[in-house]
């Protein structure tokens, strides 16, 4: 066989390896950064690199949507009569991705509300039983003289405290003279330090049940061993965003990508990869093939990192992660061998239409998912912004050769 075929085969293997390694890197960084529930709030170096890499992928996807996919579609499609078909398909791709994500989010939120309602009813029953038990023990003179116990009411933030048979209402939080954060009374203090190394959420840890929107602490033994505390911290009515131990770790600001959205992203990347592979396989000279291969390899690595970051953020299992990554990794090799047999397929109107649709998916993920979520956290905001610009600039430069 001619040398170009063997070089195409080598290119297919190289692109496969680049894609697998590029997608594996964010998973590796996320696993190294598990000393904090949210890597962005840790001083761990690998956690910082993870979020900076995520910003890099946002800039890459922004450039890929405008400077690569949409730019490739414009010459072939452009206008049909007076109708801007290429840009219409790009917007349609964005709307389709948005619609799919919103459907998944609506189903997830509905299930979460139902689970919260069930949990709230169970907690109310448990709290009522606990209060009745204390009243009975107090009447019988069974409570120790110095015994103190608090029962949190799930309807709000007021505690009903039973102390030596007397009921007293008080707020579970009081201002501290030493700092601006909310703090518990000493006897009811709950040590949140173990949570900083928990590495996962939600989970049960020493009687603490952690949720994304709220924090419920059930039957927690106080440090002095004097009693139990039931605390309910709802999602509304009380802002503890200044406290680093609750809302910053478990608040609403950490919206994760849904797995169906990452599958859509992977599908768009696969289409783009197949078309790129076809273009490489269709080159007639070794020089042209080498130039295209270098450009695609650089793009493949950055795109693989972007996809890997998205799948990691969706909290997918290892099986799902590698299923998506292998499908994406094999797309370019398949395209190369198709392009070797079918010349210039990627310049057809059908390929241009797919590129335009894929550009909408890229723009949605970059501008509505990755970049806003990263910049919403003020931690390392300027380095993140610089990294976004670097990713955008590097990917835009590749458009000269790709």
CSV table of C-alpha atoms in Angstrom, one decimal:
chain,number,residue,atom,x,y,z
A,1,UNK,CA,0.0,0.0,0.0
A,2,UNK,CA,1.1,3.6,-0.6
A,3,UNK,CA,2.9,5.5,2.2
A,4,UNK,CA,0.0,7.8,2.8
A,5,UNK,CA,-2.2,5.0,3.9
A,6,UNK,CA,0.3,4.0,6.6
A,7,UNK,CA,0.7,7.5,7.7
A,8,UNK,CA,-3.1,7.7,8.0
A,9,UNK,CA,-3.1,4.6,10.1
A,10,UNK,CA,-0.4,6.1,12.3
A,11,UNK,CA,-2.4,9.3,12.6
A,12,UNK,CA,-5.5,7.3,13.6
A,13,UNK,CA,-3.5,5.6,16.5
A,14,UNK,CA,-2.0,8.9,17.6
A,15,UNK,CA,-5.3,10.7,17.7
A,16,UNK,CA,-6.8,7.8,19.6
A,17,UNK,CA,-4.1,8.1,22.3
A,18,UNK,CA,-4.3,11.9,22.5
A,19,UNK,CA,-8.0,11.7,23.0
A,20,UNK,CA,-7.8,9.1,25.7
A,21,UNK,CA,-5.1,10.9,27.6
A,22,UNK,CA,-6.7,14.3,27.2
A,23,UNK,CA,-10.0,13.1,28.6
A,24,UNK,CA,-8.3,11.1,31.4
A,25,UNK,CA,-6.4,14.1,32.7
A,26,UNK,CA,-9.4,16.0,34.3
A,27,UNK,CA,-10.6,12.7,35.9
A,28,UNK,CA,-7.1,12.3,37.4
A,29,UNK,CA,-7.0,15.9,38.6
A,30,UNK,CA,-10.5,15.5,40.2
A,31,UNK,CA,-9.5,12.4,42.0
A,32,UNK,CA,-6.3,14.0,43.3
A,33,UNK,CA,-8.3,17.0,44.5
A,34,UNK,CA,-10.9,15.0,46.6
A,35,UNK,CA,-9.6,16.5,49.9
A,36,UNK,CA,-12.3,19.2,49.4
A,37,UNK,CA,-15.9,18.6,48.3
A,38,UNK,CA,-15.5,21.4,45.8
A,39,UNK,CA,-11.9,21.5,44.4
A,40,UNK,CA,-12.2,25.3,43.8
A,41,UNK,CA,-12.4,26.0,47.5
A,42,UNK,CA,-9.3,24.1,48.4
A,43,UNK,CA,-5.7,25.2,48.4
A,44,UNK,CA,-4.8,21.9,46.8
A,45,UNK,CA,-2.7,22.5,43.7
A,46,UNK,CA,-4.3,19.8,41.7
A,47,UNK,CA,-7.7,21.2,42.5
A,48,UNK,CA,-6.6,24.6,41.2
A,49,UNK,CA,-5.3,23.1,38.1
A,50,UNK,CA,-8.6,21.3,37.6
A,51,UNK,CA,-10.6,24.5,37.6
A,52,UNK,CA,-8.1,26.4,35.5
A,53,UNK,CA,-8.2,23.5,33.1
A,54,UNK,CA,-12.0,23.7,33.1
A,55,UNK,CA,-11.7,27.4,32.2
A,56,UNK,CA,-9.2,26.5,29.5
A,57,UNK,CA,-11.8,24.1,28.0
A,58,UNK,CA,-14.4,26.9,28.1
A,59,UNK,CA,-12.2,29.2,26.0
A,60,UNK,CA,-11.4,26.3,23.7
A,61,UNK,CA,-15.1,25.4,23.1
A,62,UNK,CA,-16.0,29.1,22.6
A,63,UNK,CA,-13.4,29.4,19.8
A,64,UNK,CA,-14.2,26.0,18.4
A,65,UNK,CA,-17.9,27.0,18.1
A,66,UNK,CA,-17.2,30.3,16.3
A,67,UNK,CA,-13.8,29.9,14.5
A,68,UNK,CA,-13.9,26.3,13.5
A,69,UNK,CA,-17.4,24.7,13.3
A,70,UNK,CA,-19.5,27.7,12.3
A,71,UNK,CA,-16.7,29.0,10.1
A,72,UNK,CA,-16.5,25.7,8.3
A,73,UNK,CA,-20.2,25.7,7.7
A,74,UNK,CA,-20.5,29.3,6.4
A,75,UNK,CA,-18.8,28.8,3.0
A,76,UNK,CA,-20.9,25.7,2.1
A,77,UNK,CA,-24.3,26.9,3.5
A,78,UNK,CA,-24.2,30.7,4.2
A,79,UNK,CA,-27.5,31.9,2.9
A,80,UNK,CA,-30.2,30.0,1.1
A,81,UNK,CA,-31.8,32.7,-0.8
A,82,UNK,CA,-32.0,35.4,1.8
A,83,UNK,CA,-32.2,33.0,4.7
A,84,UNK,CA,-29.1,32.7,6.9
A,85,UNK,CA,-29.1,28.9,7.2
A,86,UNK,CA,-25.7,28.3,8.8
A,87,UNK,CA,-26.3,30.7,11.7
A,88,UNK,CA,-29.9,29.4,12.1
A,89,UNK,CA,-28.6,25.9,12.5
A,90,UNK,CA,-26.1,27.1,15.1
A,91,UNK,CA,-28.8,28.8,17.1
A,92,UNK,CA,-31.0,25.7,16.7
A,93,UNK,CA,-28.2,23.5,18.1
A,94,UNK,CA,-28.0,25.8,21.1
A,95,UNK,CA,-31.7,25.7,21.7
A,96,UNK,CA,-31.9,21.9,21.4
A,97,UNK,CA,-29.1,21.5,23.9
A,98,UNK,CA,-30.8,24.0,26.3
A,99,UNK,CA,-34.1,22.2,25.9
A,100,UNK,CA,-32.7,18.8,26.7
A,101,UNK,CA,-30.8,20.2,29.7
A,102,UNK,CA,-34.0,21.9,31.1
A,103,UNK,CA,-36.1,18.8,30.7
A,104,UNK,CA,-33.5,16.8,32.7
A,105,UNK,CA,-33.2,19.5,35.3
A,106,UNK,CA,-37.0,19.7,35.7
A,107,UNK,CA,-37.3,16.0,36.3
A,108,UNK,CA,-34.4,16.0,38.7
A,109,UNK,CA,-35.8,19.0,40.7
A,110,UNK,CA,-39.2,17.4,40.9
A,111,UNK,CA,-37.8,14.2,42.3
A,112,UNK,CA,-35.7,16.2,44.8
A,113,UNK,CA,-38.8,18.2,46.0
A,114,UNK,CA,-40.7,14.9,46.5
A,115,UNK,CA,-37.9,13.4,48.4
A,116,UNK,CA,-37.5,16.6,50.5
A,117,UNK,CA,-41.2,16.6,51.4
A,118,UNK,CA,-41.1,13.0,52.5
A,119,UNK,CA,-37.9,13.6,54.6
A,120,UNK,CA,-39.5,16.7,56.2
A,121,UNK,CA,-42.5,14.7,57.3
A,122,UNK,CA,-40.4,12.0,58.8
A,123,UNK,CA,-38.2,14.6,60.6
A,124,UNK,CA,-41.3,16.4,62.0
A,125,UNK,CA,-42.6,13.1,63.4
A,126,UNK,CA,-39.2,12.3,64.9
A,127,UNK,CA,-38.9,15.8,66.5
A,128,UNK,CA,-42.4,15.5,68.0
A,129,UNK,CA,-41.6,12.1,69.5
A,130,UNK,CA,-38.3,13.4,70.9
A,131,UNK,CA,-40.0,16.5,72.5
A,132,UNK,CA,-42.8,14.3,74.0
A,133,UNK,CA,-40.2,12.0,75.5
A,134,UNK,CA,-38.4,14.9,77.2
A,135,UNK,CA,-41.7,16.2,78.6
A,136,UNK,CA,-42.5,12.8,80.0
A,137,UNK,CA,-39.0,12.3,81.5
A,138,UNK,CA,-39.2,15.8,83.0
A,139,UNK,CA,-42.5,15.1,84.7
A,140,UNK,CA,-41.1,11.9,86.1
A,141,UNK,CA,-38.0,13.7,87.4
A,142,UNK,CA,-35.8,11.6,85.3
A,143,UNK,CA,-33.9,14.4,83.6
A,144,UNK,CA,-30.4,15.2,85.1
A,145,UNK,CA,-30.1,18.5,86.8
A,146,UNK,CA,-27.6,19.8,84.3
A,147,UNK,CA,-29.0,18.1,81.3
A,148,UNK,CA,-29.6,20.3,78.3
A,149,UNK,CA,-31.0,19.2,75.0
A,150,UNK,CA,-32.2,21.1,71.9
A,151,UNK,CA,-34.7,20.1,69.3
A,152,UNK,CA,-34.7,21.9,66.0
A,153,UNK,CA,-38.0,22.7,64.3
A,154,UNK,CA,-38.0,22.0,60.5
A,155,UNK,CA,-40.4,24.8,59.9
A,156,UNK,CA,-37.8,27.4,60.6
A,157,UNK,CA,-34.5,28.3,62.3
A,158,UNK,CA,-35.8,28.6,65.9
A,159,UNK,CA,-34.8,25.9,68.4
A,160,UNK,CA,-37.1,24.7,71.1
A,161,UNK,CA,-34.7,24.1,74.0
A,162,UNK,CA,-35.7,21.9,77.0
A,163,UNK,CA,-33.6,22.8,80.0
A,164,UNK,CA,-34.5,21.3,83.4
A,165,UNK,CA,-38.1,21.0,82.4
A,166,UNK,CA,-38.4,24.6,81.0
A,167,UNK,CA,-39.0,25.3,77.3
A,168,UNK,CA,-37.0,28.2,75.9
A,169,UNK,CA,-37.0,29.5,72.3
A,170,UNK,CA,-33.8,30.9,70.9
A,171,UNK,CA,-32.0,31.3,67.6
A,172,UNK,CA,-29.5,28.5,66.8
A,173,UNK,CA,-27.1,31.2,65.6
A,174,UNK,CA,-25.7,34.2,67.4
A,175,UNK,CA,-23.2,36.9,66.2
A,176,UNK,CA,-19.6,36.4,67.2
A,177,UNK,CA,-17.6,39.3,68.4
A,178,UNK,CA,-14.4,37.8,66.8
A,179,UNK,CA,-15.6,37.5,63.2
A,180,UNK,CA,-18.5,38.1,60.9
A,181,UNK,CA,-19.4,34.4,60.5
A,182,UNK,CA,-22.4,32.8,62.2
A,183,UNK,CA,-21.6,30.5,65.0
A,184,UNK,CA,-23.4,28.1,67.3
A,185,UNK,CA,-23.5,28.4,71.0
A,186,UNK,CA,-20.6,26.5,72.6
A,187,UNK,CA,-22.7,23.8,74.1
A,188,UNK,CA,-24.3,23.1,70.7
A,189,UNK,CA,-21.2,23.5,68.6
A,190,UNK,CA,-20.9,21.1,65.7
A,191,UNK,CA,-17.4,20.6,64.4
A,192,UNK,CA,-17.5,20.9,60.6
A,193,UNK,CA,-13.7,20.2,60.2
A,194,UNK,CA,-14.2,16.6,59.2
A,195,UNK,CA,-16.4,17.7,56.3
A,196,UNK,CA,-13.4,19.5,54.7
A,197,UNK,CA,-11.8,16.1,54.0
A,198,UNK,CA,-14.9,14.2,53.2
A,199,UNK,CA,-14.2,14.1,49.5
A,200,UNK,CA,-17.8,13.5,48.4
A,201,UNK,CA,-21.3,14.8,48.8
A,202,UNK,CA,-24.0,14.0,49.5
A,203,UNK,CA,-23.0,11.4,52.1
A,204,UNK,CA,-23.6,10.3,55.7
A,205,UNK,CA,-20.8,11.1,58.1
A,206,UNK,CA,-21.0,10.7,61.8
A,207,UNK,CA,-24.8,11.3,61.8
A,208,UNK,CA,-24.6,14.2,59.3
A,209,UNK,CA,-26.7,13.9,56.2
A,210,UNK,CA,-25.5,16.3,53.6
A,211,UNK,CA,-27.7,17.6,50.8
A,212,UNK,CA,-26.9,20.0,47.9
A,213,UNK,CA,-29.4,22.7,48.9
A,214,UNK,CA,-29.7,22.1,52.7
A,215,UNK,CA,-27.9,20.8,55.6
A,216,UNK,CA,-29.6,18.4,58.1
A,217,UNK,CA,-27.8,17.3,61.2
A,218,UNK,CA,-29.7,14.5,63.0
A,219,UNK,CA,-29.1,13.3,66.5
A,220,UNK,CA,-25.6,14.8,66.8
A,221,UNK,CA,-23.8,14.3,70.1
A,222,UNK,CA,-22.5,17.6,71.4
A,223,UNK,CA,-18.7,17.8,72.1
A,224,UNK,CA,-19.3,17.7,75.8
A,225,UNK,CA,-21.5,14.7,75.6
A,226,UNK,CA,-24.4,16.6,77.2
A,227,UNK,CA,-27.1,15.8,74.7
A,228,UNK,CA,-28.3,15.6,71.2
A,229,UNK,CA,-29.0,18.4,68.7
A,230,UNK,CA,-31.3,18.4,65.8
A,231,UNK,CA,-30.7,21.2,63.4
A,232,UNK,CA,-32.5,22.1,60.2
A,233,UNK,CA,-30.9,24.6,57.9
A,234,UNK,CA,-33.3,25.4,55.1
A,235,UNK,CA,-32.6,26.8,51.6
A,236,UNK,CA,-34.4,30.0,52.2
A,237,UNK,CA,-35.0,32.6,54.9
A,238,UNK,CA,-31.5,32.6,56.3
A,239,UNK,CA,-28.3,33.5,54.5
A,240,UNK,CA,-25.1,32.0,55.8
A,241,UNK,CA,-23.1,32.7,52.6
A,242,UNK,CA,-20.5,34.5,54.7
A,243,UNK,CA,-19.8,31.4,56.7
A,244,UNK,CA,-17.2,29.2,55.0
A,245,UNK,CA,-18.5,26.0,56.6
A,246,UNK,CA,-22.0,25.6,55.2
A,247,UNK,CA,-23.2,27.5,52.1
A,248,UNK,CA,-19.8,27.9,50.4
A,249,UNK,CA,-19.4,24.1,50.4
A,250,UNK,CA,-23.0,23.0,50.0
A,251,UNK,CA,-24.8,26.1,48.6
A,252,UNK,CA,-26.7,26.5,45.4
A,253,UNK,CA,-23.8,28.0,43.5
A,254,UNK,CA,-22.4,24.7,42.3
A,255,UNK,CA,-24.6,23.6,39.5
A,256,UNK,CA,-23.2,20.5,37.8
A,257,UNK,CA,-23.6,19.5,34.2
A,258,UNK,CA,-26.2,16.8,33.7
A,259,UNK,CA,-25.0,13.6,32.1
A,260,UNK,CA,-27.5,13.9,29.1
A,261,UNK,CA,-25.9,17.3,28.4
A,262,UNK,CA,-22.5,15.7,28.3
A,263,UNK,CA,-23.7,13.0,25.9
A,264,UNK,CA,-25.0,15.7,23.6
A,265,UNK,CA,-21.6,17.4,23.8
A,266,UNK,CA,-19.9,14.1,23.1
A,267,UNK,CA,-22.2,13.6,20.1
A,268,UNK,CA,-21.3,17.0,18.7
A,269,UNK,CA,-17.6,16.4,19.3
A,270,UNK,CA,-17.9,13.0,17.6
A,271,UNK,CA,-19.5,14.6,14.5
A,272,UNK,CA,-16.7,17.2,14.4
A,273,UNK,CA,-14.1,14.6,14.9
A,274,UNK,CA,-15.4,12.4,12.1
A,275,UNK,CA,-15.5,15.3,9.7
A,276,UNK,CA,-11.9,16.3,10.7
A,277,UNK,CA,-10.8,12.7,10.2
A,278,UNK,CA,-12.5,12.6,6.8
A,279,UNK,CA,-10.6,15.8,5.8
A,280,UNK,CA,-7.3,14.3,7.0
A,281,UNK,CA,-7.9,11.0,5.2
A,282,UNK,CA,-8.9,12.8,2.0
A,283,UNK,CA,-5.6,14.7,1.6
A,284,UNK,CA,-3.8,13.8,-1.5
A,285,UNK,CA,-0.2,14.6,-0.5
A,286,UNK,CA,1.9,13.7,2.6
A,287,UNK,CA,2.7,17.3,3.3
A,288,UNK,CA,-1.0,18.3,3.5
A,289,UNK,CA,-1.7,15.2,5.6
A,290,UNK,CA,1.0,16.0,8.1
A,291,UNK,CA,-0.1,19.7,8.5
A,292,UNK,CA,-3.8,18.7,9.1
A,293,UNK,CA,-2.7,15.9,11.5
A,294,UNK,CA,-0.7,18.3,13.7
A,295,UNK,CA,-3.6,20.8,13.8
A,296,UNK,CA,-6.2,18.1,14.5
A,297,UNK,CA,-4.0,16.4,17.2
A,298,UNK,CA,-3.7,19.7,19.1
A,299,UNK,CA,-7.4,20.3,18.8
A,300,UNK,CA,-8.2,16.7,19.8
A,301,UNK,CA,-6.3,17.0,23.0
A,302,UNK,CA,-8.0,20.2,24.1
A,303,UNK,CA,-11.4,19.0,23.0
A,304,UNK,CA,-10.9,15.7,24.9
A,305,UNK,CA,-10.0,17.7,28.0
A,306,UNK,CA,-13.1,19.7,27.6
A,307,UNK,CA,-15.3,16.6,27.2
A,308,UNK,CA,-13.5,14.8,30.1
A,309,UNK,CA,-14.1,17.8,32.4
A,310,UNK,CA,-17.8,17.9,31.5
A,311,UNK,CA,-18.3,14.2,32.1
A,312,UNK,CA,-16.4,14.5,35.5
A,313,UNK,CA,-18.6,17.4,36.5
A,314,UNK,CA,-21.8,15.4,35.7
A,315,UNK,CA,-20.7,12.9,38.4
A,316,UNK,CA,-21.0,10.0,35.9
A,317,UNK,CA,-19.8,6.5,36.9
A,318,UNK,CA,-16.5,5.2,35.6
A,319,UNK,CA,-18.3,2.9,33.2
A,320,UNK,CA,-20.3,5.8,31.8
A,321,UNK,CA,-17.2,8.0,31.7
A,322,UNK,CA,-15.2,5.6,29.6
A,323,UNK,CA,-18.1,4.7,27.3
A,324,UNK,CA,-18.4,8.3,26.3
A,325,UNK,CA,-14.7,8.9,26.0
A,326,UNK,CA,-14.0,5.8,23.9
A,327,UNK,CA,-16.8,6.7,21.5
A,328,UNK,CA,-15.3,10.2,21.1
A,329,UNK,CA,-11.8,8.8,20.8
A,330,UNK,CA,-12.7,6.4,18.0
A,331,UNK,CA,-14.5,9.1,16.0
A,332,UNK,CA,-11.4,10.6,14.4
A,333,UNK,CA,-9.8,7.2,13.4
A,334,UNK,CA,-13.2,6.1,11.8
A,335,UNK,CA,-13.3,9.4,10.0
A,336,UNK,CA,-9.8,9.1,8.7
A,337,UNK,CA,-10.5,5.7,7.0
A,338,UNK,CA,-13.8,6.9,5.6
A,339,UNK,CA,-12.1,10.0,4.2
A,340,UNK,CA,-9.3,7.9,2.7
A,341,UNK,CA,-12.0,6.2,0.6
A,342,UNK,CA,-14.3,9.1,0.0
A,343,UNK,CA,-12.6,12.3,-1.0
A,344,UNK,CA,-13.8,15.7,0.3
A,345,UNK,CA,-16.9,14.5,2.1
A,346,UNK,CA,-16.5,17.0,4.8
A,347,UNK,CA,-17.1,19.8,2.3
A,348,UNK,CA,-20.6,18.6,1.5
A,349,UNK,CA,-23.7,20.5,2.6
A,350,UNK,CA,-24.7,17.7,4.9
A,351,UNK,CA,-21.4,17.9,6.7
A,352,UNK,CA,-21.6,21.7,6.9
A,353,UNK,CA,-25.1,21.5,8.4
A,354,UNK,CA,-23.8,19.1,11.1
A,355,UNK,CA,-20.9,21.4,11.8
A,356,UNK,CA,-23.3,24.3,12.3
A,357,UNK,CA,-25.5,22.3,14.7
A,358,UNK,CA,-22.4,21.2,16.6
A,359,UNK,CA,-21.3,24.8,16.9
A,360,UNK,CA,-24.5,25.7,18.8
A,361,UNK,CA,-23.8,22.9,21.3
A,362,UNK,CA,-20.2,24.1,21.8
A,363,UNK,CA,-21.4,27.7,22.4
A,364,UNK,CA,-24.1,26.6,24.9
A,365,UNK,CA,-21.7,24.5,27.0
A,366,UNK,CA,-19.1,27.3,27.0
A,367,UNK,CA,-21.3,30.3,27.6
A,368,UNK,CA,-24.1,28.9,29.7
A,369,UNK,CA,-22.4,26.0,31.6
A,370,UNK,CA,-18.6,26.1,32.0
A,371,UNK,CA,-17.6,29.8,32.0
A,372,UNK,CA,-20.4,31.2,34.2
A,373,UNK,CA,-20.1,28.5,36.8
A,374,UNK,CA,-16.3,29.0,37.1
A,375,UNK,CA,-16.5,32.8,37.2
A,376,UNK,CA,-19.4,32.7,39.7
A,377,UNK,CA,-16.8,31.7,42.3
A,378,UNK,CA,-14.6,34.7,43.1
A,379,UNK,CA,-11.7,32.5,44.0
A,380,UNK,CA,-8.9,33.0,41.5
A,381,UNK,CA,-11.2,35.0,39.2
A,382,UNK,CA,-8.5,36.8,37.3
A,383,UNK,CA,-6.3,33.7,36.7
A,384,UNK,CA,-9.5,31.9,35.5
A,385,UNK,CA,-10.3,34.8,33.1
A,386,UNK,CA,-6.8,34.8,31.8
A,387,UNK,CA,-6.9,31.0,31.2
A,388,UNK,CA,-10.2,31.4,29.3
A,389,UNK,CA,-8.5,33.9,27.0
A,390,UNK,CA,-5.5,31.7,26.5
A,391,UNK,CA,-7.7,28.8,25.6
A,392,UNK,CA,-9.7,30.9,23.2
A,393,UNK,CA,-6.5,32.4,21.6
A,394,UNK,CA,-4.7,29.1,21.1
A,395,UNK,CA,-7.8,27.4,19.6
A,396,UNK,CA,-8.3,30.4,17.3
A,397,UNK,CA,-4.7,30.2,16.1
A,398,UNK,CA,-5.3,26.6,15.1
A,399,UNK,CA,-8.0,27.7,12.7
A,400,UNK,CA,-5.2,28.9,10.4
A,401,UNK,CA,-4.2,25.3,9.7
A,402,UNK,CA,-7.2,23.2,10.6
